[in-house]
mmCIF file of C-alpha atoms and ligand atoms in Angstrom:
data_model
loop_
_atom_site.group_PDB
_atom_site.id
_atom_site.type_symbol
_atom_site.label_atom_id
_atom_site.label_comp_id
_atom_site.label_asym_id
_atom_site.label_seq_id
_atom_site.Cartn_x
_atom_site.Cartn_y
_atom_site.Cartn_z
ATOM 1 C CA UNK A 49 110.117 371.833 289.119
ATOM 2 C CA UNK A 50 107.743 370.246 286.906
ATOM 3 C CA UNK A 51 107.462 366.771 287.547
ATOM 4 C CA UNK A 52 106.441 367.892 291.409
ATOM 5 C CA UNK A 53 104.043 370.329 290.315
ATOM 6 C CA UNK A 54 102.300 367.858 287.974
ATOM 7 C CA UNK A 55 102.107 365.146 290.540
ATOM 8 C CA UNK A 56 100.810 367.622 292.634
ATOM 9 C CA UNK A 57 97.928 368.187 290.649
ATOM 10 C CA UNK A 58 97.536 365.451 289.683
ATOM 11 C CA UNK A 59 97.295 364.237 293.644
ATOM 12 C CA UNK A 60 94.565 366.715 294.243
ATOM 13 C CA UNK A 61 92.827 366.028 291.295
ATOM 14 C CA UNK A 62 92.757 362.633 292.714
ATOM 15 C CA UNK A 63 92.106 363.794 296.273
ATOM 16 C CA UNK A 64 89.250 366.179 294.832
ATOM 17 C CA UNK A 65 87.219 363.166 292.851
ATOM 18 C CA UNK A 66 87.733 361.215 295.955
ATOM 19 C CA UNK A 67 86.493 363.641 298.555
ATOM 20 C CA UNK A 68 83.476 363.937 295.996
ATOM 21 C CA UNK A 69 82.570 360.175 296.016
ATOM 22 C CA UNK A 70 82.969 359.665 299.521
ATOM 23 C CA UNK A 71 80.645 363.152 300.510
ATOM 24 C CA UNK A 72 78.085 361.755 297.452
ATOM 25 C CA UNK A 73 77.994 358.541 298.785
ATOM 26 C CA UNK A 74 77.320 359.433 302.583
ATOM 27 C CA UNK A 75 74.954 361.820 301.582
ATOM 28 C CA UNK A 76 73.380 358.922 299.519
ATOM 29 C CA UNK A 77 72.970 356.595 302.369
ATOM 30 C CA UNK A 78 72.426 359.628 305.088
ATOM 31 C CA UNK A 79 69.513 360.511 302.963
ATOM 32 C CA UNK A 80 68.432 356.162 302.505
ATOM 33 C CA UNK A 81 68.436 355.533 306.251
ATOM 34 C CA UNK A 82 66.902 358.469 307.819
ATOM 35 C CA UNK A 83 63.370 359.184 307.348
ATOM 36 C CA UNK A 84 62.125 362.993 307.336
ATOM 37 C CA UNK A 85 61.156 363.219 311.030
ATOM 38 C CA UNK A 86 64.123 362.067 312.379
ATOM 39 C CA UNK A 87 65.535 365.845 311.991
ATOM 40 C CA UNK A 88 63.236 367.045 315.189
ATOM 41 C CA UNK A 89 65.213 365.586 317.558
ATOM 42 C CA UNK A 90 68.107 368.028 316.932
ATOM 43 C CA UNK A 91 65.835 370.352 318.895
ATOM 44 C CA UNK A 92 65.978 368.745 322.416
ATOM 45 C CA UNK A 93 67.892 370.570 324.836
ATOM 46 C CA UNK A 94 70.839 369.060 325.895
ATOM 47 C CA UNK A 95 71.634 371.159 329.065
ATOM 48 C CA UNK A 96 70.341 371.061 332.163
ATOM 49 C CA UNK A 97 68.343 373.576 333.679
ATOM 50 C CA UNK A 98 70.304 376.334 335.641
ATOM 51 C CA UNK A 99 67.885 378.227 337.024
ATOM 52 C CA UNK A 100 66.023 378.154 340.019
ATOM 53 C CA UNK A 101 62.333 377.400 339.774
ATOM 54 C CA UNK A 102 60.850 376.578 343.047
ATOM 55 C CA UNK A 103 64.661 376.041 344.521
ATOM 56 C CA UNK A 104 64.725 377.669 347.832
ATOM 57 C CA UNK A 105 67.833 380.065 347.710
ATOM 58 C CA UNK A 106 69.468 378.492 351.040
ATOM 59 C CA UNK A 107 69.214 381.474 353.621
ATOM 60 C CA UNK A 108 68.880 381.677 357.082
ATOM 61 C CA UNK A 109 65.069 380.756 357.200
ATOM 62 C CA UNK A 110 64.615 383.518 359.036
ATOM 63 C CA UNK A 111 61.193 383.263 361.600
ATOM 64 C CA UNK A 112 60.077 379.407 361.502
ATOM 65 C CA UNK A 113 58.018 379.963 364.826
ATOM 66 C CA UNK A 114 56.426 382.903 363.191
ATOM 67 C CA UNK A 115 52.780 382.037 362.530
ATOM 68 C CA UNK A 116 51.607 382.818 358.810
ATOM 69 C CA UNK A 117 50.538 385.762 357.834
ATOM 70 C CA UNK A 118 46.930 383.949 356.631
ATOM 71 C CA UNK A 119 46.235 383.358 359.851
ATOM 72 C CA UNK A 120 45.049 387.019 360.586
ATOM 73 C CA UNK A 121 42.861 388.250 357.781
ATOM 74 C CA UNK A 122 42.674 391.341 359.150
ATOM 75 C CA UNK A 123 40.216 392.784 356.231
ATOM 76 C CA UNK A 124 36.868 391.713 354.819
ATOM 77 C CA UNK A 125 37.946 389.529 351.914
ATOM 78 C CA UNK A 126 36.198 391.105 349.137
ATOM 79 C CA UNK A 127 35.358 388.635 346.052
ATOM 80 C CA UNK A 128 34.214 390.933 343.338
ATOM 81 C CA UNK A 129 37.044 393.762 344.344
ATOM 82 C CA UNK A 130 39.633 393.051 341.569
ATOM 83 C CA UNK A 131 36.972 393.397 338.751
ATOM 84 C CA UNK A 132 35.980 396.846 340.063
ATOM 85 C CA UNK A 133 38.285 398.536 338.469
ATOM 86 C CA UNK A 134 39.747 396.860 335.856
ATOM 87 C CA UNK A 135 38.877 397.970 332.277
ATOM 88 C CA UNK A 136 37.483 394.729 330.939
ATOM 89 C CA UNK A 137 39.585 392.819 328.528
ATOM 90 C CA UNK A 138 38.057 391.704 325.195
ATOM 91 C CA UNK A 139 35.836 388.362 325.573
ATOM 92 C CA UNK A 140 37.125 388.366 329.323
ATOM 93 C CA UNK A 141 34.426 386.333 331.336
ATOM 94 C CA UNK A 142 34.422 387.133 334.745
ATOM 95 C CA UNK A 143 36.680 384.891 336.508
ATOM 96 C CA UNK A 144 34.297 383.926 339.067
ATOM 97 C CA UNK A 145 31.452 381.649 338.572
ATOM 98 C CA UNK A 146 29.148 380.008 340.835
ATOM 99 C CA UNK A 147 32.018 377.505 342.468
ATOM 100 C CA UNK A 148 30.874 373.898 341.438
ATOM 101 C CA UNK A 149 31.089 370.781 344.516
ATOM 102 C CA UNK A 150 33.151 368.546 342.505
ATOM 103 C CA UNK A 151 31.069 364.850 342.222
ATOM 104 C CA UNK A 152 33.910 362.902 340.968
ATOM 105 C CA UNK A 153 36.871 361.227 342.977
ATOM 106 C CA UNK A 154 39.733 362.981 343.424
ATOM 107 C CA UNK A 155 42.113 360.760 341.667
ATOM 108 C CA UNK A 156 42.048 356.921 340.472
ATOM 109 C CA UNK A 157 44.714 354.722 341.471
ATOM 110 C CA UNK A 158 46.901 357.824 341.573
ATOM 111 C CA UNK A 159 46.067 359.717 338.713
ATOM 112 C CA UNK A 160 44.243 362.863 338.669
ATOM 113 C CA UNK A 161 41.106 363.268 337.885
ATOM 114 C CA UNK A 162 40.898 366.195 335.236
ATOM 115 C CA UNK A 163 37.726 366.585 335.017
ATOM 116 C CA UNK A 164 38.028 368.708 338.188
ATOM 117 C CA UNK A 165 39.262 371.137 335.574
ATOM 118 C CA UNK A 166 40.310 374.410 338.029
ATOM 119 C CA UNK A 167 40.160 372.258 340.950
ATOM 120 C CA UNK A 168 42.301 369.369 339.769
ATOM 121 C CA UNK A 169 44.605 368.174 342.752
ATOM 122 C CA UNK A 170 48.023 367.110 341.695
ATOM 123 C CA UNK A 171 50.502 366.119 344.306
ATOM 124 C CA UNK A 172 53.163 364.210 345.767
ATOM 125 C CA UNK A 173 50.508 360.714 345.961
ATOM 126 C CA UNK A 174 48.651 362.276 342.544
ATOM 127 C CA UNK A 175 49.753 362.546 339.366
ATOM 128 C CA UNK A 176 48.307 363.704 336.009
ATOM 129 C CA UNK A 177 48.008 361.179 333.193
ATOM 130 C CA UNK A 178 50.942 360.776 331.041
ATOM 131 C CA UNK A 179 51.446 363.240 328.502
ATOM 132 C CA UNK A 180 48.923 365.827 330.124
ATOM 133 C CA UNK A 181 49.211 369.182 328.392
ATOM 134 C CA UNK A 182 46.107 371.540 328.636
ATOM 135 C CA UNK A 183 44.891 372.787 325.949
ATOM 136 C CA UNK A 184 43.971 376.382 326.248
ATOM 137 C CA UNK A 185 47.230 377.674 327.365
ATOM 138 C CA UNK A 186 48.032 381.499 326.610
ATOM 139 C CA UNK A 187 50.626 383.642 327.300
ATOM 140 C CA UNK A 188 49.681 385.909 330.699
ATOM 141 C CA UNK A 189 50.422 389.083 329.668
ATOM 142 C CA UNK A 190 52.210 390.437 332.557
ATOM 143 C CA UNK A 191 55.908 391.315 333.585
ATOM 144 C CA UNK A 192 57.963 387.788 334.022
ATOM 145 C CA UNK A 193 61.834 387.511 334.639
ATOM 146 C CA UNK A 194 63.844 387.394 331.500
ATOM 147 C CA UNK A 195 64.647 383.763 331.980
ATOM 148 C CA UNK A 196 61.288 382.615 331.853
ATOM 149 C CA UNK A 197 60.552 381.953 328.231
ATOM 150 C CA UNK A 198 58.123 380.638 325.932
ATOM 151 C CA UNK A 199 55.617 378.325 327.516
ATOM 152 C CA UNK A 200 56.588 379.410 330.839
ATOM 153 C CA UNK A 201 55.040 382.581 330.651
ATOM 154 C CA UNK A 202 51.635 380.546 329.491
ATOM 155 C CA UNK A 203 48.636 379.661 332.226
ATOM 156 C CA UNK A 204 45.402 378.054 330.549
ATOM 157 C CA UNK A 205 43.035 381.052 329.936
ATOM 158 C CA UNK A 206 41.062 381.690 332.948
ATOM 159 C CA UNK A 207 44.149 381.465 335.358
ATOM 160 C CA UNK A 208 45.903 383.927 331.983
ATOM 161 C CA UNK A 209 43.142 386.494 333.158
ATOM 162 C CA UNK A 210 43.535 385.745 336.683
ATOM 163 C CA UNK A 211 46.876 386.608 337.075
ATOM 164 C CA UNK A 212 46.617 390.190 335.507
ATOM 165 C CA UNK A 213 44.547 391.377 337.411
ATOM 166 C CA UNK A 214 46.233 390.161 340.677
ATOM 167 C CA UNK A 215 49.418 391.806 339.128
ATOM 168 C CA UNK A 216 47.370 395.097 338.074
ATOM 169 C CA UNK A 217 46.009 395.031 341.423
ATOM 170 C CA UNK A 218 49.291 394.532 343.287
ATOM 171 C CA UNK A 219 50.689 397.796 340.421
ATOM 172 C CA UNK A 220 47.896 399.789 341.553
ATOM 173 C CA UNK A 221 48.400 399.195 345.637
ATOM 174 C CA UNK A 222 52.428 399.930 344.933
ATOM 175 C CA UNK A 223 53.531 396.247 344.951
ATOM 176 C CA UNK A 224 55.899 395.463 342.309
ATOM 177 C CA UNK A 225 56.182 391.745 340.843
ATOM 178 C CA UNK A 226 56.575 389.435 338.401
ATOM 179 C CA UNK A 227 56.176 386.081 337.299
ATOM 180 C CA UNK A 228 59.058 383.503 337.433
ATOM 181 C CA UNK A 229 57.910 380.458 336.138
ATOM 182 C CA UNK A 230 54.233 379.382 335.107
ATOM 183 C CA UNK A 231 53.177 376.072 332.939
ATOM 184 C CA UNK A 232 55.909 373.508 332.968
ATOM 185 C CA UNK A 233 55.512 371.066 330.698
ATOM 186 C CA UNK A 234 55.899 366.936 331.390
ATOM 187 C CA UNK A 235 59.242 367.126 329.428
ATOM 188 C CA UNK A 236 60.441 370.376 331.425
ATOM 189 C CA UNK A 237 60.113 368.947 334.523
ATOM 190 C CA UNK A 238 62.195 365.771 333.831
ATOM 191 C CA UNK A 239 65.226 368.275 333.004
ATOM 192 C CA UNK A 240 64.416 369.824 336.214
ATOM 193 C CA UNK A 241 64.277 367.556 338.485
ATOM 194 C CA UNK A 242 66.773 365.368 337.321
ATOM 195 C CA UNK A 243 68.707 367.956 337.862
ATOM 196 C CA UNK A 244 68.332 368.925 341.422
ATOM 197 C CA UNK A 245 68.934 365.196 342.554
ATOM 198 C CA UNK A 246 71.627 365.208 341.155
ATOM 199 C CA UNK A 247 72.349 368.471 343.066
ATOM 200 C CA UNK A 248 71.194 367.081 346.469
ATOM 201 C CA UNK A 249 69.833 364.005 346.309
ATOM 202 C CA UNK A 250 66.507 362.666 345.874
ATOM 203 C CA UNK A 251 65.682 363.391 349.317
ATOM 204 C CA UNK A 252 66.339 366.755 349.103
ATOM 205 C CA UNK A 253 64.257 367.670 345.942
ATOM 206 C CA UNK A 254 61.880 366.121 346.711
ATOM 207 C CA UNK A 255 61.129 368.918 349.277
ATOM 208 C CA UNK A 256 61.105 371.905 346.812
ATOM 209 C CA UNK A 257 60.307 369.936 343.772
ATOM 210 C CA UNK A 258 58.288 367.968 342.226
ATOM 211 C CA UNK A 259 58.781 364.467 340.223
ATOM 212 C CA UNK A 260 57.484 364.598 336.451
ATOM 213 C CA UNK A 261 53.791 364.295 336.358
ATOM 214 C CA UNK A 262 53.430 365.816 339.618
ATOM 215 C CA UNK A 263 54.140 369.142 339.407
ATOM 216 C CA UNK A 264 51.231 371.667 339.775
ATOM 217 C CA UNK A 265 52.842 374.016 337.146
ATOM 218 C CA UNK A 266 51.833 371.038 334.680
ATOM 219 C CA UNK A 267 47.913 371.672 335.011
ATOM 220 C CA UNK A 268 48.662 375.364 333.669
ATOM 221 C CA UNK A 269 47.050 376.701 336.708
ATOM 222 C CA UNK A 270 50.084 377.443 338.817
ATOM 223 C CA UNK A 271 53.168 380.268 338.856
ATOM 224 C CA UNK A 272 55.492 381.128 340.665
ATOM 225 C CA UNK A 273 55.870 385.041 341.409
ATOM 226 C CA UNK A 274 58.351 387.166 342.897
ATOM 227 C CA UNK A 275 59.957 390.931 343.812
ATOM 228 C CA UNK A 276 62.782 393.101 343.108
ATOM 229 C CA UNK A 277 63.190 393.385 347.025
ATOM 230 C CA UNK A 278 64.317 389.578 347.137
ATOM 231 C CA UNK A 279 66.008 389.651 344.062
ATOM 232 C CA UNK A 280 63.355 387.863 342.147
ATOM 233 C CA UNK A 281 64.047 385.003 343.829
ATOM 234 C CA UNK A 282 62.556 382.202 345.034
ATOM 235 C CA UNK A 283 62.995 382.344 348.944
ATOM 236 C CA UNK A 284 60.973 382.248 351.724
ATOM 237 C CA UNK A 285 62.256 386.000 352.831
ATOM 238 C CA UNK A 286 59.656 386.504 350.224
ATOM 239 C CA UNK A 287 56.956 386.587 353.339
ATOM 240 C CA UNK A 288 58.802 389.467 354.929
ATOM 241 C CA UNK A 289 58.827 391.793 352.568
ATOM 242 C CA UNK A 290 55.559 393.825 352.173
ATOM 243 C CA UNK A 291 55.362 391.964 348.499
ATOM 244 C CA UNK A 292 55.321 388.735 350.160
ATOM 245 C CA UNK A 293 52.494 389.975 352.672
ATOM 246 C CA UNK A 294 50.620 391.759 349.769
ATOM 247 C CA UNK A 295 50.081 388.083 348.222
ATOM 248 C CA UNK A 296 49.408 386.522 351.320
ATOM 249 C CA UNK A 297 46.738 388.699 351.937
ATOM 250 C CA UNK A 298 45.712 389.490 348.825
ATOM 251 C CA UNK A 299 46.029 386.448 346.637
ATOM 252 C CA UNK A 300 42.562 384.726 347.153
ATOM 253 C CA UNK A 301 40.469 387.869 345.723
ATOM 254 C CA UNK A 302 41.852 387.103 342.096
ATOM 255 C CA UNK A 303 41.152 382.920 342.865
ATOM 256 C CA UNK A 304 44.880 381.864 343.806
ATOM 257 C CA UNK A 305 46.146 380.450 347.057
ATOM 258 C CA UNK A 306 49.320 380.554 348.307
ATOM 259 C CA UNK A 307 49.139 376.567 348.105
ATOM 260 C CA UNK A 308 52.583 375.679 350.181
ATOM 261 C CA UNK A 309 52.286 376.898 353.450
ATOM 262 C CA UNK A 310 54.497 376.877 356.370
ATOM 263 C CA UNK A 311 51.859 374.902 358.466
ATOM 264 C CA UNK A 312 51.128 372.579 355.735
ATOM 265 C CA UNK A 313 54.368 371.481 355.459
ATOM 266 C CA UNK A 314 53.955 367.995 356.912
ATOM 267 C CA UNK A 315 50.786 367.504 355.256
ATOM 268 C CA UNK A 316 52.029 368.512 351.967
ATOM 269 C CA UNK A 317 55.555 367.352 352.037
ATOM 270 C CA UNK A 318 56.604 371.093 350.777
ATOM 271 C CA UNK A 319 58.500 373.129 351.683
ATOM 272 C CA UNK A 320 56.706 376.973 352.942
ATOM 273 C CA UNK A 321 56.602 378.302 349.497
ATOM 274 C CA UNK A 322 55.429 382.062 349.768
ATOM 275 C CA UNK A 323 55.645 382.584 345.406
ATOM 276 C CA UNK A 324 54.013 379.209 344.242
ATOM 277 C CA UNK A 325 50.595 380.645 343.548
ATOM 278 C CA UNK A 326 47.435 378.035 342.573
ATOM 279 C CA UNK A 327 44.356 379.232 340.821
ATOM 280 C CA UNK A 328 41.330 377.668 341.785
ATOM 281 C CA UNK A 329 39.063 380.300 341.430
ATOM 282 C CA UNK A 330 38.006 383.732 343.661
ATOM 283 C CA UNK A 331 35.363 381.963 345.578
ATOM 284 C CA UNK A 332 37.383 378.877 346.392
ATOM 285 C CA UNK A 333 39.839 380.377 346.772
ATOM 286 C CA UNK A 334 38.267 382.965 349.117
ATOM 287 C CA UNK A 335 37.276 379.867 351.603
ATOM 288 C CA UNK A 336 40.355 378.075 351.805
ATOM 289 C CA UNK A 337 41.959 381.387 352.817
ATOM 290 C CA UNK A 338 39.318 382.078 355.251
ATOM 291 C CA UNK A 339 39.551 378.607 357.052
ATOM 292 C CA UNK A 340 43.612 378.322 356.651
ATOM 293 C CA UNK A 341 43.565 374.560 355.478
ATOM 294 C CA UNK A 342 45.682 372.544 352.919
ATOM 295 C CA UNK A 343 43.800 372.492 349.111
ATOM 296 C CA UNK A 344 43.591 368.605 349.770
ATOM 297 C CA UNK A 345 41.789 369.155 352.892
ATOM 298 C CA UNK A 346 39.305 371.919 351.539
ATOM 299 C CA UNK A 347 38.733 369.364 348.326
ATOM 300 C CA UNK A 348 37.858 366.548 350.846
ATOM 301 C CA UNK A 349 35.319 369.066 352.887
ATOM 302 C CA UNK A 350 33.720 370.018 349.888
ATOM 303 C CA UNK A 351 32.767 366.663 348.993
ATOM 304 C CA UNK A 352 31.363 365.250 352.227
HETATM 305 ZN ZN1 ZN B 427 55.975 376.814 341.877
#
């Protein structure tokens, strides 16, 4: 009975000094070869993406012949309406300024030109320069979807401001909804789309998404909104319920446009996108509602 038990500790002894040296040692040359920084990338997500920002939710698309509801403003739009009412908040500015004719080209050799600040035009042919982020993105304090987290509730400020008071607007006239998805950054959208091609293809994402670098939620200006009545949802039913026509009609008085629409959808290469809403301010945004045309078009108008 001895002799075992005295190898035995003697063994673990041995075992213990050795499992020391070893742990010392790769500590040692852990500690030698990595420098300091390296430790960030342990925070880059690993999973895809499972949610569904900007993925139509495949339904019967239920009226395609149906013309949009934008073509029948059916009231006087009225610019300064939204600010009426609303108690003003803190350093608020109004939202709408004297709309500036942009002087600059729209892009250069595909990039876009953000000096255009609110009226930057990012799409399929443009994309923003590498790395864009803007740099006064808040938090838009209004109701969003649990799943959309963190940055994606930000908007750079003015669009921030915009967006509650469109949503304390919509409150007020009985229309309940909330935001989805707003800024996306460069990194976000890699995940993303990556992940719908390998979904459906390339082909196929490429109609409800948008390749890295040329997704509007990237300038901060865009988000995606939605209703209880769909779900929350992305999906074009969205236009049939009276949420959907709420925004339709409604959207331009707080500066957004509903910036996919179902008659753009060979000149834009989207897909009819009743939630994706683009701030480009209310008196912009007034005129490209009024005249029904693509945001490319109305940037190409205003600079002839
Ligand atoms: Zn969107």
């Amino acid at each position: 009975m001895r002799k075992p038990s005295l190898l035995m500790v003697c063994c673990a002894l041995t075992l213990t000094l050795v499992g020391c040296n070893t742990s010392n040692q790769n500590e040692t040359e852990e500690a030698d070869n990595k420098p300091a920084e390296t430790e960030q990338q342990t925070e880059t997500p690993a999973a895809a993406p499972t949610d569904t920002e900007d993925e139509v939710v495949e339904e019967a698309p239920a009226t395609e012949a149906e013309p949009p509801a934008e073509d029948k403003p059916a009231e006087e739009p009225a610019a300064d309406e939204p600010e009426a009412e609303e108690a003003p908040v803190v350093e608020a500015p109004p939202a709408e300024e004297p709309a500036q004719t942009p002087s600059e080209p729209l892009e250069q050799n595909g990039t876009a030109n953000v000096n255009l600040d609110t009226l930057i035009l990012v799409n399929k042919q443009i994309a923003l320069p590498a790395g864009y982020k803007p740099n006064d993105l808040v938090t838009a304090n209004v109701d969003f979807v649990d799943t959309a987290t963190g940055e994606r509730r930000m908007l750079r400020k003015e669009a921030a401001q915009a967006i509650e008071k469109l949503m304390a607007g919509a409150k007020t006239a009985g229309i309940d909804l909330k935001g989805t998805s707003a800024f996306r950054s460069y990194d976000y959208q890699v995940q993303l789309f990556n992940a719908y091609v390998a979904k459906d293809g390339k082909e196929q994402a490429m109609k409800y998404s948008a390749p890295p670098g040329h997704s509007e939620h990237q300038t901060g200006l865009a988000i995606d909104v939605s209703s209880a009545s769909v779900g929350y949802q992305l999906t074009q039913s969205l236009e049939q319920t009276k949420e959907g026509k709420w925004l339709a009609d409604n959207a331009h008085k707080y500066g957004f446009i509903v910036r996919y629409q179902r008659a753009y959808e060979g000149q834009t290469g989207y897909m009819f996108e009743p939630w994706h809403l683009r701030y480009i301010g209310v008196e912009h945004a007034t005129t490209v509602h009024k005249t029904n045309v693509p945001f490319e078009r109305y940037l190409e108008q205003l600079m002839n």
